[in-house]
Structure formats: structure tokens, C-alpha cells
Amino acid sequence: MTTTLLITRQLEVHDHLLARGWRLDGDTGPADVKFLDDATAGWSYPASFGGRRTNEVGDTTPMVLQCYFTFGDEGEVVFGVLPAGNLRGSGCAKHDTRERLFPLTGTGHVDLVTLTAMVEELEPLARAHDVRALVECRYFGPCGTRRR
């Protein structure tokens, strides 16, 4: 893969997500070849949880909606979307976070139509999540199963 293609596809996603109100995360920018190998690089949706800030507490703090380039099972580059909510397997299905991976197009780009459809579904859910409800779901049992 050429450096030009690598940077072009990163910048396409970057421009697309920033136009939707997302922010860049990590130590490198999408115009950097090292962006793909930076485990902290990607984008997050600051309007998650109604835009309220939460303190970061290890594996406890619910995840905000985020996107990133990563590697698939066969080592191929894929694009990942992590919905806002509790880490996988902790809490109810409504509040559970399951990473969604999709392959790049035949030309090596992110399918922005598919990405747009996915984030249009996930952004309102991320905005509506209540951090307190997520934490209670995680630590006191899945929603609807708690004894009173």
C-alpha cells in the first residue's frame, strides 16, 4: 500500500467525522503514516452522554462512541466502530458495547456511506445514554433483573 493511499483514506474519514462533530484522539494525526499503528489514534464522539464529562476510572467508566482503524483476524486493515456504553459483556444488551468491524473497499478506502449509516444510528443512542444508569447496570446487574 502506498503512503499516499494510507494518508488519503485517513484524511477522508477524519474530515467526514469532524464535519459531524467528532474529535481526533491519540498522539498522532491522520496525515501521519504512524497513525495506523498508534493504539490511541482514532476519533470519539464528544456528545456521548449528552456531552457531559465523566471522570476516567480504569475499566469502570462507560465508553464513549468511537471509531478507529485496526487490524482484523487475518491481519488486514479494517475500520472499527465502538458504540457508547459498557464494555463488552458487562450489563444488559441495551447498554453493552460490541465492537463493529468492517473491511475496507476494494480500493482500500473506508466506505463512507456505510460509516454514515452506522453513526447516524449510534450517535443519538450515545447522546441519550446516562452514565449513572450505565454504571448501575454494570455493577448491580443487567437492567430489569435487579431486586428491589
CSV table of N, CA and C in Angstrom, one decimal:
chain,number,residue,atom,x,y,z
A,1,MET,N,0.8,-1.2,0.0
A,1,MET,CA,0.0,0.0,0.0
A,1,MET,C,0.9,1.2,0.0
A,2,THR,N,0.5,2.2,-0.8
A,2,THR,CA,1.3,3.4,-0.9
A,2,THR,C,1.0,4.3,0.3
A,3,THR,N,2.0,5.1,0.7
A,3,THR,CA,1.8,6.1,1.7
A,3,THR,C,0.7,7.1,1.4
A,4,THR,N,0.6,7.4,0.1
A,4,THR,CA,-0.4,8.4,-0.3
A,4,THR,C,-1.8,7.8,-0.1
A,5,LEU,N,-2.1,6.6,-0.4
A,5,LEU,CA,-3.4,6.0,-0.2
A,5,LEU,C,-3.7,5.9,1.3
A,6,LEU,N,-2.7,5.5,2.1
A,6,LEU,CA,-2.9,5.4,3.5
A,6,LEU,C,-3.3,6.7,4.1
A,7,ILE,N,-2.6,7.7,3.8
A,7,ILE,CA,-2.9,9.1,4.4
A,7,ILE,C,-4.2,9.6,3.8
A,8,THR,N,-4.5,9.4,2.5
A,8,THR,CA,-5.7,9.9,1.9
A,8,THR,C,-6.9,9.3,2.5
A,9,ARG,N,-6.9,8.0,2.8
A,9,ARG,CA,-8.1,7.3,3.4
A,9,ARG,C,-8.3,7.8,4.8
A,10,GLN,N,-7.2,8.0,5.6
A,10,GLN,CA,-7.3,8.5,6.9
A,10,GLN,C,-7.8,9.9,6.9
A,11,LEU,N,-7.4,10.8,6.0
A,11,LEU,CA,-7.9,12.1,6.0
A,11,LEU,C,-9.4,12.2,5.5
A,12,GLU,N,-9.8,11.3,4.6
A,12,GLU,CA,-11.2,11.2,4.2
A,12,GLU,C,-12.1,11.0,5.4
A,13,VAL,N,-11.7,10.0,6.2
A,13,VAL,CA,-12.5,9.6,7.4
A,13,VAL,C,-12.4,10.8,8.4
A,14,HIS,N,-11.3,11.4,8.6
A,14,HIS,CA,-11.1,12.5,9.5
A,14,HIS,C,-12.0,13.6,9.2
A,15,ASP,N,-12.0,14.1,7.9
A,15,ASP,CA,-12.8,15.2,7.5
A,15,ASP,C,-14.3,14.9,7.7
A,16,HIS,N,-14.6,13.6,7.3
A,16,HIS,CA,-16.0,13.2,7.4
A,16,HIS,C,-16.5,13.2,8.9
A,17,LEU,N,-15.8,12.7,9.8
A,17,LEU,CA,-16.2,12.6,11.2
A,17,LEU,C,-16.1,14.0,11.9
A,18,LEU,N,-15.1,14.8,11.6
A,18,LEU,CA,-15.1,16.1,12.2
A,18,LEU,C,-16.2,17.0,11.7
A,19,ALA,N,-16.7,16.8,10.5
A,19,ALA,CA,-17.8,17.6,10.0
A,19,ALA,C,-19.1,17.2,10.7
A,20,ARG,N,-19.1,16.0,11.4
A,20,ARG,CA,-20.3,15.5,12.1
A,20,ARG,C,-20.1,15.9,13.6
A,21,GLY,N,-19.1,16.6,14.0
A,21,GLY,CA,-18.9,17.0,15.4
A,21,GLY,C,-18.0,16.0,16.2
A,22,TRP,N,-17.3,15.1,15.6
A,22,TRP,CA,-16.4,14.2,16.3
A,22,TRP,C,-15.1,14.9,16.6
A,23,ARG,N,-14.2,14.3,17.4
A,23,ARG,CA,-12.9,14.9,17.7
A,23,ARG,C,-11.8,13.8,17.5
A,24,LEU,N,-10.7,14.3,17.2
A,24,LEU,CA,-9.5,13.4,17.0
A,24,LEU,C,-8.9,13.1,18.3
A,25,ASP,N,-8.6,11.8,18.5
A,25,ASP,CA,-7.9,11.3,19.7
A,25,ASP,C,-6.5,10.8,19.4
A,26,GLY,N,-5.7,10.6,20.4
A,26,GLY,CA,-4.4,10.0,20.2
A,26,GLY,C,-3.2,10.9,20.1
A,27,ASP,N,-2.1,10.3,19.8
A,27,ASP,CA,-0.8,11.0,19.8
A,27,ASP,C,-0.4,11.4,18.4
A,28,THR,N,-1.0,10.9,17.4
A,28,THR,CA,-0.7,11.2,16.0
A,28,THR,C,-1.9,11.6,15.3
A,29,GLY,N,-1.7,12.3,14.2
A,29,GLY,CA,-2.8,12.8,13.3
A,29,GLY,C,-3.0,11.9,12.1
A,30,PRO,N,-4.1,12.0,11.4
A,30,PRO,CA,-4.3,11.2,10.2
A,30,PRO,C,-3.4,11.5,9.0
A,31,ALA,N,-2.7,12.5,9.1
A,31,ALA,CA,-1.7,12.8,8.0
A,31,ALA,C,-0.4,12.2,8.3
A,32,ASP,N,-0.3,11.4,9.4
A,32,ASP,CA,1.0,10.7,9.8
A,32,ASP,C,0.9,9.3,9.4
A,33,VAL,N,1.9,8.7,8.8
A,33,VAL,CA,2.0,7.3,8.4
A,33,VAL,C,1.8,6.4,9.7
A,34,LYS,N,2.3,6.9,10.8
A,34,LYS,CA,2.2,6.1,12.0
A,34,LYS,C,0.8,6.0,12.7
A,35,PHE,N,-0.1,6.8,12.1
A,35,PHE,CA,-1.5,6.8,12.7
A,35,PHE,C,-2.1,5.4,12.8
A,36,LEU,N,-1.9,4.6,11.8
A,36,LEU,CA,-2.5,3.3,11.8
A,36,LEU,C,-1.9,2.4,13.0
A,37,ASP,N,-0.7,2.6,13.3
A,37,ASP,CA,0.0,1.8,14.3
A,37,ASP,C,-0.2,2.4,15.8
A,38,ASP,N,-0.8,3.5,15.9
A,38,ASP,CA,-0.9,4.2,17.1
A,38,ASP,C,-2.2,3.7,17.8
A,39,ALA,N,-2.0,2.9,18.9
A,39,ALA,CA,-3.2,2.3,19.6
A,39,ALA,C,-4.2,3.4,20.2
A,40,THR,N,-3.7,4.6,20.3
A,40,THR,CA,-4.6,5.6,20.9
A,40,THR,C,-5.2,6.5,19.8
A,41,ALA,N,-4.9,6.3,18.6
A,41,ALA,CA,-5.4,7.1,17.5
A,41,ALA,C,-6.8,6.7,17.0
A,42,GLY,N,-7.6,7.7,16.8
A,42,GLY,CA,-8.9,7.4,16.3
A,42,GLY,C,-9.8,8.7,16.5
A,43,TRP,N,-11.1,8.5,16.6
A,43,TRP,CA,-12.0,9.6,16.7
A,43,TRP,C,-13.0,9.2,17.8
A,44,SER,N,-13.5,10.2,18.6
A,44,SER,CA,-14.5,10.0,19.5
A,44,SER,C,-15.6,11.0,19.4
A,45,TYR,N,-16.8,10.7,19.9
A,45,TYR,CA,-18.0,11.5,19.7
A,45,TYR,C,-18.2,12.2,21.1
A,46,PRO,N,-17.8,13.5,21.2
A,46,PRO,CA,-17.9,14.2,22.4
A,46,PRO,C,-19.4,14.4,22.9
A,47,ALA,N,-20.3,14.3,22.1
A,47,ALA,CA,-21.7,14.4,22.5
A,47,ALA,C,-22.3,13.2,23.2
A,48,SER,N,-21.4,12.1,23.3
A,48,SER,CA,-21.9,11.0,24.1
A,48,SER,C,-22.2,11.4,25.5
A,49,PHE,N,-23.3,10.7,26.0
A,49,PHE,CA,-23.8,11.0,27.4
A,49,PHE,C,-24.3,12.4,27.5
A,50,GLY,N,-24.9,12.9,26.4
A,50,GLY,CA,-25.4,14.3,26.4
A,50,GLY,C,-24.3,15.4,26.5
A,51,GLY,N,-23.1,15.0,26.2
A,51,GLY,CA,-22.0,15.9,26.2
A,51,GLY,C,-21.4,16.2,27.6
A,52,ARG,N,-22.0,15.4,28.6
A,52,ARG,CA,-21.5,15.6,29.9
A,52,ARG,C,-20.1,14.9,30.1
A,53,ARG,N,-19.2,15.6,30.7
A,53,ARG,CA,-17.9,15.0,31.0
A,53,ARG,C,-18.0,14.0,32.2
A,54,THR,N,-17.2,12.9,32.1
A,54,THR,CA,-17.2,12.0,33.2
A,54,THR,C,-15.7,11.7,33.5
A,55,ASN,N,-15.5,11.4,34.8
A,55,ASN,CA,-14.1,11.1,35.2
A,55,ASN,C,-13.7,9.7,34.7
A,56,GLU,N,-12.5,9.6,34.3
A,56,GLU,CA,-12.0,8.3,33.8
A,56,GLU,C,-11.5,7.5,34.9
A,57,VAL,N,-12.1,6.3,35.1
A,57,VAL,CA,-11.8,5.4,36.2
A,57,VAL,C,-11.5,4.0,35.6
A,58,GLY,N,-10.3,3.7,35.2
A,58,GLY,CA,-9.9,2.4,34.7
A,58,GLY,C,-10.9,1.8,33.8
A,59,ASP,N,-11.3,0.6,34.1
A,59,ASP,CA,-12.3,-0.2,33.3
A,59,ASP,C,-13.7,0.1,33.7
A,60,THR,N,-13.9,1.0,34.6
A,60,THR,CA,-15.3,1.3,35.1
A,60,THR,C,-16.0,2.3,34.3
A,61,THR,N,-15.4,3.3,33.8
A,61,THR,CA,-16.0,4.4,33.1
A,61,THR,C,-16.6,3.9,31.8
A,62,PRO,N,-17.9,4.1,31.5
A,62,PRO,CA,-18.5,3.7,30.3
A,62,PRO,C,-17.8,4.3,29.1
A,63,MET,N,-17.8,3.6,28.0
A,63,MET,CA,-17.1,4.1,26.7
A,63,MET,C,-17.9,5.1,26.0
A,64,VAL,N,-17.3,6.1,25.4
A,64,VAL,CA,-18.0,7.0,24.5
A,64,VAL,C,-17.9,6.4,23.1
A,65,LEU,N,-18.8,6.8,22.2
A,65,LEU,CA,-18.8,6.3,20.9
A,65,LEU,C,-17.5,6.7,20.2
A,66,GLN,N,-16.9,5.7,19.6
A,66,GLN,CA,-15.6,6.0,18.9
A,66,GLN,C,-15.4,5.1,17.7
A,67,CYS,N,-14.4,5.6,16.8
A,67,CYS,CA,-14.1,4.9,15.6
A,67,CYS,C,-12.6,4.9,15.4
A,68,TYR,N,-12.0,3.9,14.7
A,68,TYR,CA,-10.6,3.8,14.5
A,68,TYR,C,-10.2,2.8,13.5
A,69,PHE,N,-9.0,2.9,13.0
A,69,PHE,CA,-8.5,1.9,12.1
A,69,PHE,C,-7.9,0.8,13.0
A,70,THR,N,-8.0,-0.4,12.6
A,70,THR,CA,-7.5,-1.5,13.4
A,70,THR,C,-7.2,-2.7,12.5
A,71,PHE,N,-6.8,-3.8,13.0
A,71,PHE,CA,-6.5,-5.0,12.2
A,71,PHE,C,-7.5,-6.1,12.5
A,72,GLY,N,-7.9,-6.8,11.4
A,72,GLY,CA,-8.9,-7.9,11.5
A,72,GLY,C,-8.2,-9.2,11.9
A,73,ASP,N,-9.0,-10.2,11.9
A,73,ASP,CA,-8.5,-11.6,12.4
A,73,ASP,C,-7.3,-12.1,11.5
A,74,GLU,N,-7.3,-11.7,10.3
A,74,GLU,CA,-6.3,-12.1,9.3
A,74,GLU,C,-5.1,-11.1,9.2
A,75,GLY,N,-5.1,-10.1,10.0
A,75,GLY,CA,-4.1,-9.1,10.0
A,75,GLY,C,-4.3,-8.0,9.0
A,76,GLU,N,-5.5,-8.0,8.3
A,76,GLU,CA,-5.8,-7.0,7.3
A,76,GLU,C,-6.3,-5.7,8.1
A,77,VAL,N,-6.2,-4.6,7.4
A,77,VAL,CA,-6.7,-3.3,8.0
A,77,VAL,C,-8.2,-3.3,7.8
A,78,VAL,N,-8.9,-3.0,8.9
A,78,VAL,CA,-10.3,-2.8,8.9
A,78,VAL,C,-10.6,-1.5,9.6
A,79,PHE,N,-11.9,-1.1,9.6
A,79,PHE,CA,-12.3,0.1,10.3
A,79,PHE,C,-13.2,-0.4,11.4
A,80,GLY,N,-13.0,0.1,12.6
A,80,GLY,CA,-13.8,-0.3,13.8
A,80,GLY,C,-14.7,0.9,14.3
A,81,VAL,N,-15.8,0.5,14.8
A,81,VAL,CA,-16.7,1.4,15.4
A,81,VAL,C,-17.1,0.8,16.8
A,82,LEU,N,-16.9,1.5,17.9
A,82,LEU,CA,-17.3,1.0,19.2
A,82,LEU,C,-18.4,1.9,19.7
A,83,PRO,N,-19.6,1.3,19.8
A,83,PRO,CA,-20.7,2.1,20.3
A,83,PRO,C,-20.5,2.6,21.8
A,84,ALA,N,-21.2,3.6,22.2
A,84,ALA,CA,-21.1,4.1,23.6
A,84,ALA,C,-21.8,3.1,24.5
A,85,GLY,N,-21.3,2.9,25.7
A,85,GLY,CA,-21.9,2.0,26.7
A,85,GLY,C,-20.9,1.3,27.5
A,86,ASN,N,-21.3,0.2,28.1
A,86,ASN,CA,-20.4,-0.6,29.0
A,86,ASN,C,-19.5,-1.5,28.1
A,87,LEU,N,-18.4,-1.9,28.7
A,87,LEU,CA,-17.5,-2.8,28.0
A,87,LEU,C,-18.2,-4.1,27.7
A,88,ARG,N,-17.8,-4.7,26.7
A,88,ARG,CA,-18.5,-6.0,26.2
A,88,ARG,C,-18.7,-7.0,27.4
A,89,GLY,N,-19.9,-7.4,27.4
A,89,GLY,CA,-20.3,-8.5,28.4
A,89,GLY,C,-20.6,-8.0,29.8
A,90,SER,N,-20.6,-6.7,30.0
A,90,SER,CA,-20.9,-6.2,31.4
A,90,SER,C,-22.2,-5.3,31.3
A,91,GLY,N,-23.3,-5.9,31.7
A,91,GLY,CA,-24.5,-5.2,31.7
A,91,GLY,C,-25.5,-5.8,30.7
A,92,CYS,N,-26.6,-5.1,30.5
A,92,CYS,CA,-27.7,-5.6,29.6
A,92,CYS,C,-27.3,-5.3,28.1
A,93,ALA,N,-28.1,-5.9,27.2
A,93,ALA,CA,-27.9,-5.8,25.8
A,93,ALA,C,-28.0,-4.4,25.3
A,94,LYS,N,-28.9,-3.6,25.9
A,94,LYS,CA,-29.1,-2.2,25.5
A,94,LYS,C,-27.9,-1.4,25.8
A,95,HIS,N,-27.2,-1.7,26.9
A,95,HIS,CA,-26.0,-0.9,27.4
A,95,HIS,C,-24.7,-1.5,27.0
A,96,ASP,N,-24.7,-2.7,26.4
A,96,ASP,CA,-23.5,-3.4,26.1
A,96,ASP,C,-22.8,-2.8,24.9
A,97,THR,N,-21.5,-2.8,24.9
A,97,THR,CA,-20.7,-2.3,23.8
A,97,THR,C,-20.1,-3.4,23.1
A,98,ARG,N,-20.4,-3.6,21.8
A,98,ARG,CA,-19.8,-4.6,21.0
A,98,ARG,C,-19.1,-3.9,19.8
A,99,GLU,N,-17.9,-4.1,19.6
A,99,GLU,CA,-17.1,-3.5,18.5
A,99,GLU,C,-17.7,-4.0,17.2
A,100,ARG,N,-17.8,-3.1,16.2
A,100,ARG,CA,-18.3,-3.5,14.9
A,100,ARG,C,-17.1,-3.2,13.9
A,101,LEU,N,-16.7,-4.2,13.2
A,101,LEU,CA,-15.6,-4.1,12.3
A,101,LEU,C,-16.1,-4.2,10.9
A,102,PHE,N,-15.6,-3.4,10.0
A,102,PHE,CA,-16.0,-3.7,8.6
A,102,PHE,C,-14.7,-3.5,7.7
A,103,PRO,N,-14.7,-4.3,6.6
A,103,PRO,CA,-13.5,-4.2,5.8
A,103,PRO,C,-13.5,-3.0,4.9
A,104,LEU,N,-12.3,-2.6,4.4
A,104,LEU,CA,-12.1,-1.5,3.5
A,104,LEU,C,-12.7,-1.9,2.2
A,105,THR,N,-12.9,-0.9,1.3
A,105,THR,CA,-13.4,-1.2,0.0
A,105,THR,C,-12.3,-1.8,-0.8
A,106,GLY,N,-12.6,-2.2,-2.0
A,106,GLY,CA,-11.7,-2.8,-2.9
A,106,GLY,C,-10.5,-1.9,-3.3
A,107,THR,N,-10.8,-0.6,-3.2
A,107,THR,CA,-9.7,0.4,-3.4
A,107,THR,C,-8.9,0.8,-2.2
A,108,GLY,N,-9.3,0.1,-1.0
A,108,GLY,CA,-8.5,0.4,0.2
A,108,GLY,C,-9.0,1.6,1.0
A,109,HIS,N,-10.3,2.0,0.8
A,109,HIS,CA,-10.9,3.2,1.5
A,109,HIS,C,-11.9,2.7,2.4
A,110,VAL,N,-12.3,3.6,3.3
A,110,VAL,CA,-13.5,3.3,4.2
A,110,VAL,C,-14.7,3.6,3.4
A,111,ASP,N,-15.7,2.8,3.4
A,111,ASP,CA,-17.0,3.0,2.8
A,111,ASP,C,-17.8,4.1,3.6
A,112,LEU,N,-17.7,5.3,3.2
A,112,LEU,CA,-18.3,6.4,4.0
A,112,LEU,C,-19.8,6.3,4.0
A,113,VAL,N,-20.4,5.7,3.0
A,113,VAL,CA,-21.9,5.6,3.0
A,113,VAL,C,-22.3,4.6,4.2
A,114,THR,N,-21.6,3.5,4.3
A,114,THR,CA,-21.8,2.5,5.4
A,114,THR,C,-21.5,3.2,6.7
A,115,LEU,N,-20.4,3.9,6.8
A,115,LEU,CA,-20.0,4.5,8.0
A,115,LEU,C,-21.0,5.5,8.5
A,116,THR,N,-21.5,6.3,7.5
A,116,THR,CA,-22.5,7.3,7.8
A,116,THR,C,-23.8,6.7,8.4
A,117,ALA,N,-24.2,5.6,7.7
A,117,ALA,CA,-25.5,4.9,8.2
A,117,ALA,C,-25.3,4.4,9.6
A,118,MET,N,-24.1,3.9,9.9
A,118,MET,CA,-23.8,3.3,11.2
A,118,MET,C,-23.8,4.4,12.3
A,119,VAL,N,-23.1,5.5,12.0
A,119,VAL,CA,-23.0,6.6,13.0
A,119,VAL,C,-24.3,7.3,13.2
A,120,GLU,N,-25.1,7.4,12.1
A,120,GLU,CA,-26.4,8.0,12.2
A,120,GLU,C,-27.3,7.2,13.2
A,121,GLU,N,-27.1,5.9,13.2
A,121,GLU,CA,-27.8,5.1,14.2
A,121,GLU,C,-27.3,5.2,15.6
A,122,LEU,N,-26.0,5.3,15.7
A,122,LEU,CA,-25.3,5.2,17.0
A,122,LEU,C,-25.2,6.6,17.7
A,123,GLU,N,-25.1,7.7,17.0
A,123,GLU,CA,-24.9,9.0,17.6
A,123,GLU,C,-26.1,9.3,18.6
A,124,PRO,N,-27.4,9.2,18.1
A,124,PRO,CA,-28.5,9.5,19.0
A,124,PRO,C,-28.5,8.6,20.3
A,125,LEU,N,-28.1,7.4,20.1
A,125,LEU,CA,-28.1,6.4,21.3
A,125,LEU,C,-27.0,6.9,22.2
A,126,ALA,N,-25.8,7.3,21.7
A,126,ALA,CA,-24.7,7.7,22.5
A,126,ALA,C,-25.1,9.0,23.3
A,127,ARG,N,-25.8,9.9,22.6
A,127,ARG,CA,-26.2,11.2,23.3
A,127,ARG,C,-27.2,10.9,24.4
A,128,ALA,N,-28.0,9.9,24.2
A,128,ALA,CA,-29.1,9.6,25.2
A,128,ALA,C,-28.6,8.8,26.4
A,129,HIS,N,-27.5,8.1,26.3
A,129,HIS,CA,-27.0,7.3,27.4
A,129,HIS,C,-26.8,8.1,28.6
A,130,ASP,N,-27.2,7.6,29.8
A,130,ASP,CA,-27.0,8.2,31.1
A,130,ASP,C,-25.9,7.4,31.8
A,131,VAL,N,-24.8,8.1,32.1
A,131,VAL,CA,-23.6,7.5,32.7
A,131,VAL,C,-24.0,6.7,34.0
A,132,ARG,N,-24.9,7.3,34.8
A,132,ARG,CA,-25.3,6.7,36.1
A,132,ARG,C,-26.0,5.4,35.8
A,133,ALA,N,-26.9,5.4,34.9
A,133,ALA,CA,-27.6,4.2,34.5
A,133,ALA,C,-26.7,3.1,34.0
A,134,LEU,N,-25.7,3.5,33.2
A,134,LEU,CA,-24.7,2.5,32.7
A,134,LEU,C,-23.9,1.9,33.8
A,135,VAL,N,-23.4,2.7,34.8
A,135,VAL,CA,-22.7,2.2,35.9
A,135,VAL,C,-23.5,1.3,36.7
A,136,GLU,N,-24.8,1.7,37.0
A,136,GLU,CA,-25.7,0.8,37.8
A,136,GLU,C,-25.9,-0.5,37.1
A,137,CYS,N,-26.1,-0.5,35.8
A,137,CYS,CA,-26.3,-1.7,35.0
A,137,CYS,C,-25.1,-2.6,35.1
A,138,ARG,N,-24.0,-2.0,35.0
A,138,ARG,CA,-22.7,-2.8,35.1
A,138,ARG,C,-22.5,-3.5,36.5
A,139,TYR,N,-22.7,-2.7,37.5
A,139,TYR,CA,-22.3,-3.2,38.9
A,139,TYR,C,-23.5,-3.8,39.6
A,140,PHE,N,-24.7,-3.5,39.3
A,140,PHE,CA,-25.8,-4.1,40.1
A,140,PHE,C,-26.7,-5.1,39.3
A,141,GLY,N,-26.2,-5.5,38.1
A,141,GLY,CA,-26.9,-6.5,37.3
A,141,GLY,C,-27.5,-5.8,36.1
A,142,PRO,N,-27.7,-6.7,35.1
A,142,PRO,CA,-28.4,-6.1,33.9
A,142,PRO,C,-29.7,-5.5,34.2
A,143,CYS,N,-30.0,-4.4,33.5
A,143,CYS,CA,-31.3,-3.7,33.7
A,143,CYS,C,-32.5,-4.7,33.6
A,144,GLY,N,-33.4,-4.5,34.5
A,144,GLY,CA,-34.6,-5.3,34.6
A,144,GLY,C,-34.5,-6.6,35.4
A,145,THR,N,-33.2,-6.9,35.9
A,145,THR,CA,-33.1,-8.1,36.7
A,145,THR,C,-32.8,-7.8,38.2
A,146,ARG,N,-32.7,-6.5,38.5
A,146,ARG,CA,-32.3,-6.1,39.9
A,146,ARG,C,-33.5,-6.3,40.8
A,147,ARG,N,-33.2,-6.8,42.0
A,147,ARG,CA,-34.2,-6.9,43.1
A,147,ARG,C,-34.4,-5.6,43.7
A,148,ARG,N,-35.6,-5.3,44.1
A,148,ARG,CA,-35.8,-4.0,44.8
A,148,ARG,C,-36.0,-4.2,46.3
